Short mmCIF file of C-alpha atoms and ligand atoms in Angstrom, two decimals:
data_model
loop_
_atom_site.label_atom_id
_atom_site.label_comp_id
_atom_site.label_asym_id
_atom_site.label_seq_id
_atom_site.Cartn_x
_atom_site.Cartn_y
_atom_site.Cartn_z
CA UNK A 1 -18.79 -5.06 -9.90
CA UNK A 2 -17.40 -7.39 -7.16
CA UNK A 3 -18.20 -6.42 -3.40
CA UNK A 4 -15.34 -6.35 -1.32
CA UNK A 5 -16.32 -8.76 0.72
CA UNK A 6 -16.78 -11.30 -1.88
CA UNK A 7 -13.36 -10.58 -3.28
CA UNK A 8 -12.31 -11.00 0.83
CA UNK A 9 -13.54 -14.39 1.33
CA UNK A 10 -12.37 -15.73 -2.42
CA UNK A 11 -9.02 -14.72 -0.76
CA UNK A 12 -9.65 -16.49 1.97
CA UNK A 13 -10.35 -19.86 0.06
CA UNK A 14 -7.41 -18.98 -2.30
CA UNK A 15 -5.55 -22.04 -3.08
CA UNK A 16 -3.81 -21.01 -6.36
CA UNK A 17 0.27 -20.67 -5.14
CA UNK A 18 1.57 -23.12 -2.43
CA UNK A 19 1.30 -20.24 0.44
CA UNK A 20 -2.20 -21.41 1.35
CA UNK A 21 -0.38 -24.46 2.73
CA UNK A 22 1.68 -23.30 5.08
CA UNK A 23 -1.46 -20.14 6.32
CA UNK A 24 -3.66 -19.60 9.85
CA UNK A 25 -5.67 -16.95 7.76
CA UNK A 26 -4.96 -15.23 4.04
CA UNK A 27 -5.12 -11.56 5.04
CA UNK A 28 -7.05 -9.82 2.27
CA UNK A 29 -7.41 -5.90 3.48
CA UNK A 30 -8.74 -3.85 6.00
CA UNK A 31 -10.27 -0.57 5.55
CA UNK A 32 -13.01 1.27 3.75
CA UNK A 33 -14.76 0.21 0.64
CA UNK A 34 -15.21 4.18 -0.08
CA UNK A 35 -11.20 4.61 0.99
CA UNK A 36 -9.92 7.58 -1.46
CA UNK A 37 -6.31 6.31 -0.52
CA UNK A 38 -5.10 2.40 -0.37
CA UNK A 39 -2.01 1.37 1.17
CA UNK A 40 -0.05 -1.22 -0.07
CA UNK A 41 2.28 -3.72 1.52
CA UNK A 42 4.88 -6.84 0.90
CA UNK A 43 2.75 -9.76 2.52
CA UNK A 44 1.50 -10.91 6.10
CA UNK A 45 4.18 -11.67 8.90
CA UNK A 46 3.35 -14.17 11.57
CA UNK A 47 0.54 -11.63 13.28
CA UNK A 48 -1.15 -10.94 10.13
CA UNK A 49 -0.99 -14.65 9.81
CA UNK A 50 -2.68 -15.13 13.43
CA UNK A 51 -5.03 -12.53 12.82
CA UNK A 52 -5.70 -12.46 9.51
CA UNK A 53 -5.73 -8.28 9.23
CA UNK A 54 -2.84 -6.33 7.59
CA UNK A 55 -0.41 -4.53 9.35
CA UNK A 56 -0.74 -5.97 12.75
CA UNK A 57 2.58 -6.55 14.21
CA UNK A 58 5.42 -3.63 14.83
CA UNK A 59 5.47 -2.53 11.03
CA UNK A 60 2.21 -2.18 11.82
CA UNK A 61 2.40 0.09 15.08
CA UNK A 62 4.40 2.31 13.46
CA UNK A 63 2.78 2.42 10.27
CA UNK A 64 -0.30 3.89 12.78
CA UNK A 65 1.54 6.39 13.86
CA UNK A 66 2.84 7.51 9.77
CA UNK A 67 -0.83 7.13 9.18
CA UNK A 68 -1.35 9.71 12.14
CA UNK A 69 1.65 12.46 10.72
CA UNK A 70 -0.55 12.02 7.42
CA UNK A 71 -3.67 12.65 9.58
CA UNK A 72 -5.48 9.74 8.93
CA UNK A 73 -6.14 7.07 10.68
CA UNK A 74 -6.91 2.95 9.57
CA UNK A 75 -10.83 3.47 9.41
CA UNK A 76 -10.01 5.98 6.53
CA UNK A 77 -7.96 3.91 4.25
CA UNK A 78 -7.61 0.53 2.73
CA UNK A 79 -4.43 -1.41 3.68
CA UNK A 80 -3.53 -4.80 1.99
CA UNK A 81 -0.57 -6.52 0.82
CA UNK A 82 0.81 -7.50 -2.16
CA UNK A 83 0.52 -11.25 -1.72
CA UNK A 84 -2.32 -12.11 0.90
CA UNK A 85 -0.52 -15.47 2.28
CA UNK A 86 2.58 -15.18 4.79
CA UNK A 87 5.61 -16.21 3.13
CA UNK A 88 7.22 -18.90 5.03
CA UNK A 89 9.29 -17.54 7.94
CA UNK A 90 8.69 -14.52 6.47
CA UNK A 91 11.27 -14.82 3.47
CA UNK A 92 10.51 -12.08 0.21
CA UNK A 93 7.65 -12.95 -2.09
CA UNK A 94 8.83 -15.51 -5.05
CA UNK A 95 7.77 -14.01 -8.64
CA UNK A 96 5.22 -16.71 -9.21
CA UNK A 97 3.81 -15.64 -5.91
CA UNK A 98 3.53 -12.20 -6.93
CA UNK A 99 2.30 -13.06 -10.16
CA UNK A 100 -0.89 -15.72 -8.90
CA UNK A 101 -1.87 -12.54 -6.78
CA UNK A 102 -2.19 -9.98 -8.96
CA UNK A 103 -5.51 -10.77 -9.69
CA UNK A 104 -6.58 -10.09 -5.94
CA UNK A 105 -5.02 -6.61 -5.98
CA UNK A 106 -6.35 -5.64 -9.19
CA UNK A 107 -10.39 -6.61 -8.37
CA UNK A 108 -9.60 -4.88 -5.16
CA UNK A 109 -8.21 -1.37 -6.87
CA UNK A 110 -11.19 -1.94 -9.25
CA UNK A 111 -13.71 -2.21 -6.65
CA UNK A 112 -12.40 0.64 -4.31
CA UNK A 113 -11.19 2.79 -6.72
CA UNK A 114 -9.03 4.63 -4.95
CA UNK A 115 -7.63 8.67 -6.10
CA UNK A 116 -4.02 7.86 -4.62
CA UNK A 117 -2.40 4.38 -3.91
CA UNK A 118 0.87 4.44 -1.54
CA UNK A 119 3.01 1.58 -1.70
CA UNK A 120 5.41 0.53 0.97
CA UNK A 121 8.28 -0.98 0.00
CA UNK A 122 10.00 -2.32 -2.99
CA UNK A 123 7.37 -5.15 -4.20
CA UNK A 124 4.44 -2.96 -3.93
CA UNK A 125 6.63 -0.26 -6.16
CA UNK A 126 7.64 -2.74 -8.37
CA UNK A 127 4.24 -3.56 -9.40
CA UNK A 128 3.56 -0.21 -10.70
CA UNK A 129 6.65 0.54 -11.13
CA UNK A 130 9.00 -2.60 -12.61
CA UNK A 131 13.16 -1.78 -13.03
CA UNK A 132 12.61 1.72 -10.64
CA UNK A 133 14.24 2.03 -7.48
CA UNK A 134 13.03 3.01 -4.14
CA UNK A 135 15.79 5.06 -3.08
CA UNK A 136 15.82 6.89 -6.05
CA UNK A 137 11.89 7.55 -6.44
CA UNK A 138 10.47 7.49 -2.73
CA UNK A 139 8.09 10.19 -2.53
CA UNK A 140 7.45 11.15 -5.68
CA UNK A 141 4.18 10.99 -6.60
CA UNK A 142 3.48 9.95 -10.27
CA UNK A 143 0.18 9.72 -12.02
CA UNK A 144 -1.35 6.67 -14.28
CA UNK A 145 -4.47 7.14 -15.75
CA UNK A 146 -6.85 8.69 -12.73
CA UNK A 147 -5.04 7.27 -9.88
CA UNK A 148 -1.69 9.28 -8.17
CA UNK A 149 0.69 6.57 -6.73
CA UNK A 150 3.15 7.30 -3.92
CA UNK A 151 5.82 5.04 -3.64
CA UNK A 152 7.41 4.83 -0.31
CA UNK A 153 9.66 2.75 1.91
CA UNK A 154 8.53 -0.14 4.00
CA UNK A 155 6.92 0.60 8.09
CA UNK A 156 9.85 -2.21 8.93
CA UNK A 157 12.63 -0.79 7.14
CA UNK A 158 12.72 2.03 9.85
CA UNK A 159 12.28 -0.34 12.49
CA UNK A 160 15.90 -1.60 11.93
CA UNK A 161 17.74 2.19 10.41
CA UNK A 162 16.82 5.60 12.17
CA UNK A 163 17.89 7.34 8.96
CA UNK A 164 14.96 5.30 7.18
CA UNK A 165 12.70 6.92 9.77
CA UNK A 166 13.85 10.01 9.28
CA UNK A 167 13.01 9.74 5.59
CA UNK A 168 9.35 7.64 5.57
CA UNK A 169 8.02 10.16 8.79
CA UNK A 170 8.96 12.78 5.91
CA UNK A 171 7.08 11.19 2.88
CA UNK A 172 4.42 10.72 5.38
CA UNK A 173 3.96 14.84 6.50
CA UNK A 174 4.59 15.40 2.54
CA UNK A 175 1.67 13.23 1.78
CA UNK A 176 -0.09 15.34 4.35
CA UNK A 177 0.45 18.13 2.42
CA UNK A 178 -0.74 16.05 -1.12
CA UNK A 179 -4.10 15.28 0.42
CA UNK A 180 -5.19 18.73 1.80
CA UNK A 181 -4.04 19.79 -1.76
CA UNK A 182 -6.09 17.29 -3.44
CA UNK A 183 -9.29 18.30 -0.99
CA UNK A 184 -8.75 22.08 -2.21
CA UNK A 185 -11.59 23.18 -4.90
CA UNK A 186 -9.58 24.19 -7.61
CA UNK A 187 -9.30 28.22 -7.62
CA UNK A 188 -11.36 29.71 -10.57
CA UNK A 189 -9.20 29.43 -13.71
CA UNK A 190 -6.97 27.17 -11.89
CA UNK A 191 -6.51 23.15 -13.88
CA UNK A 192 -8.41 20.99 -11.96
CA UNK A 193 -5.66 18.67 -9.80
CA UNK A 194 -6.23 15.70 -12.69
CA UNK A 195 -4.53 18.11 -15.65
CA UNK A 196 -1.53 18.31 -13.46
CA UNK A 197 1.62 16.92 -15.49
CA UNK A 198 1.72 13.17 -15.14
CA UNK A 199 5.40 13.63 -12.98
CA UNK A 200 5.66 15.78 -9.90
CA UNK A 201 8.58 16.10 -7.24
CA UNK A 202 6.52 16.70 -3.99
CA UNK A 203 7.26 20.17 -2.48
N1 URA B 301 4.50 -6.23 6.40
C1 URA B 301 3.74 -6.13 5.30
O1 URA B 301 4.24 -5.81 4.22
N2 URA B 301 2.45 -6.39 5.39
C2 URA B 301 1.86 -6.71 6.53
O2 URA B 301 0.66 -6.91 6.52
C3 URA B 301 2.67 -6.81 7.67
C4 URA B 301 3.99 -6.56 7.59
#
């Protein structure tokens, strides 16, 4: 099994898509290798770029203080992005992009192994998720295999629409509620949380 910080500096030396061109720093993660919950993003804006962390600039602030209504915090979690290399001027991932960094993602969920993955906007979804859409399954948490994904809107989607705040602080107190859940021993004769049906509505 690959250490994350192997899997962190092949990133870094990446050069297999034409992002590494235009990068300061590939941005593979931050967090915990023993984070129960990973966070997943779109790719690095020009501070991620700088900086070479996730999640750095405003999305990033507020996605802090989502983190807090869950009652976590950053030194709790893994947070990475979909693609690890800042898009130029920050336009939307290409396919081929997306595709060249799957491999990244997937050493990383196999190395962390993670009990619930939340993705934040619609690239993240779509990788679990292809042909769904976010307004239609924000929130819901679905289950594949052992892990419980969580899709939910993008940090910078609020930044721009106060009703998309209204709606991500709100997946953010329901996850709350999912992870004191999933820390509850199960009550005797109770199915333990992985029997659960695979599709659940949160509250
Ligand atoms: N937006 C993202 O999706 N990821 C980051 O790391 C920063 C902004």
């Amino acid at each position: 099994m690959l250490q994350l910080d192997e899997i962190a500096n092949s990133i870094r030396n990446c050069v297999n898509c034409d992002l590494h061109k235009g990068r300061v720093h590939a941005v593979p993660g931050y967090g915990s290798e023993n984070a129960e919950i990973m966070f997943i993003g779109e790719a690095p804006g020009y501070y991620e770029d700088q900086q070479g962390k996730p999640f750095v600039g405003a999305a990033g602030k507020f996605l802090d203080q989502l983190l807090a209504l869950a009652g976590l915090d950053r030194e709790q979690v893994y947070i990475t992005n979909i693609v690890k290399c800042r898009p130029p001027n920050n336009r939307d991932p290409l396919p081929n992009e997306i595709d060249t960094c799957r491999a990244w993602l997937q050493q990383q969920l196999d190395t962390i192994k993670p009990k619930i993955v939340v993705t934040l906007g619609r690239y993240s979804m779509a990788y679990f998720f292809p042909g769904e859409t976010i307004s239609k399954i924000h929130g819901q948490q679905r289950k594949r295999d052992d892990l419980l994904i969580i899709p939910m809107y993008h940090p910078a989607a609020a930044l721009h629409q106060e009703r998309f705040r209204h709606m991500i602080e709100d997946d953010f107190r329901k996850l709350r509620t999912v992870l004191e859940e999933s820390n509850k021993p199960p009550a005797s004769g109770e199915k333990p949380a992985e029997e659960e049906p695979h599709q659940m509505r949160l509250l």
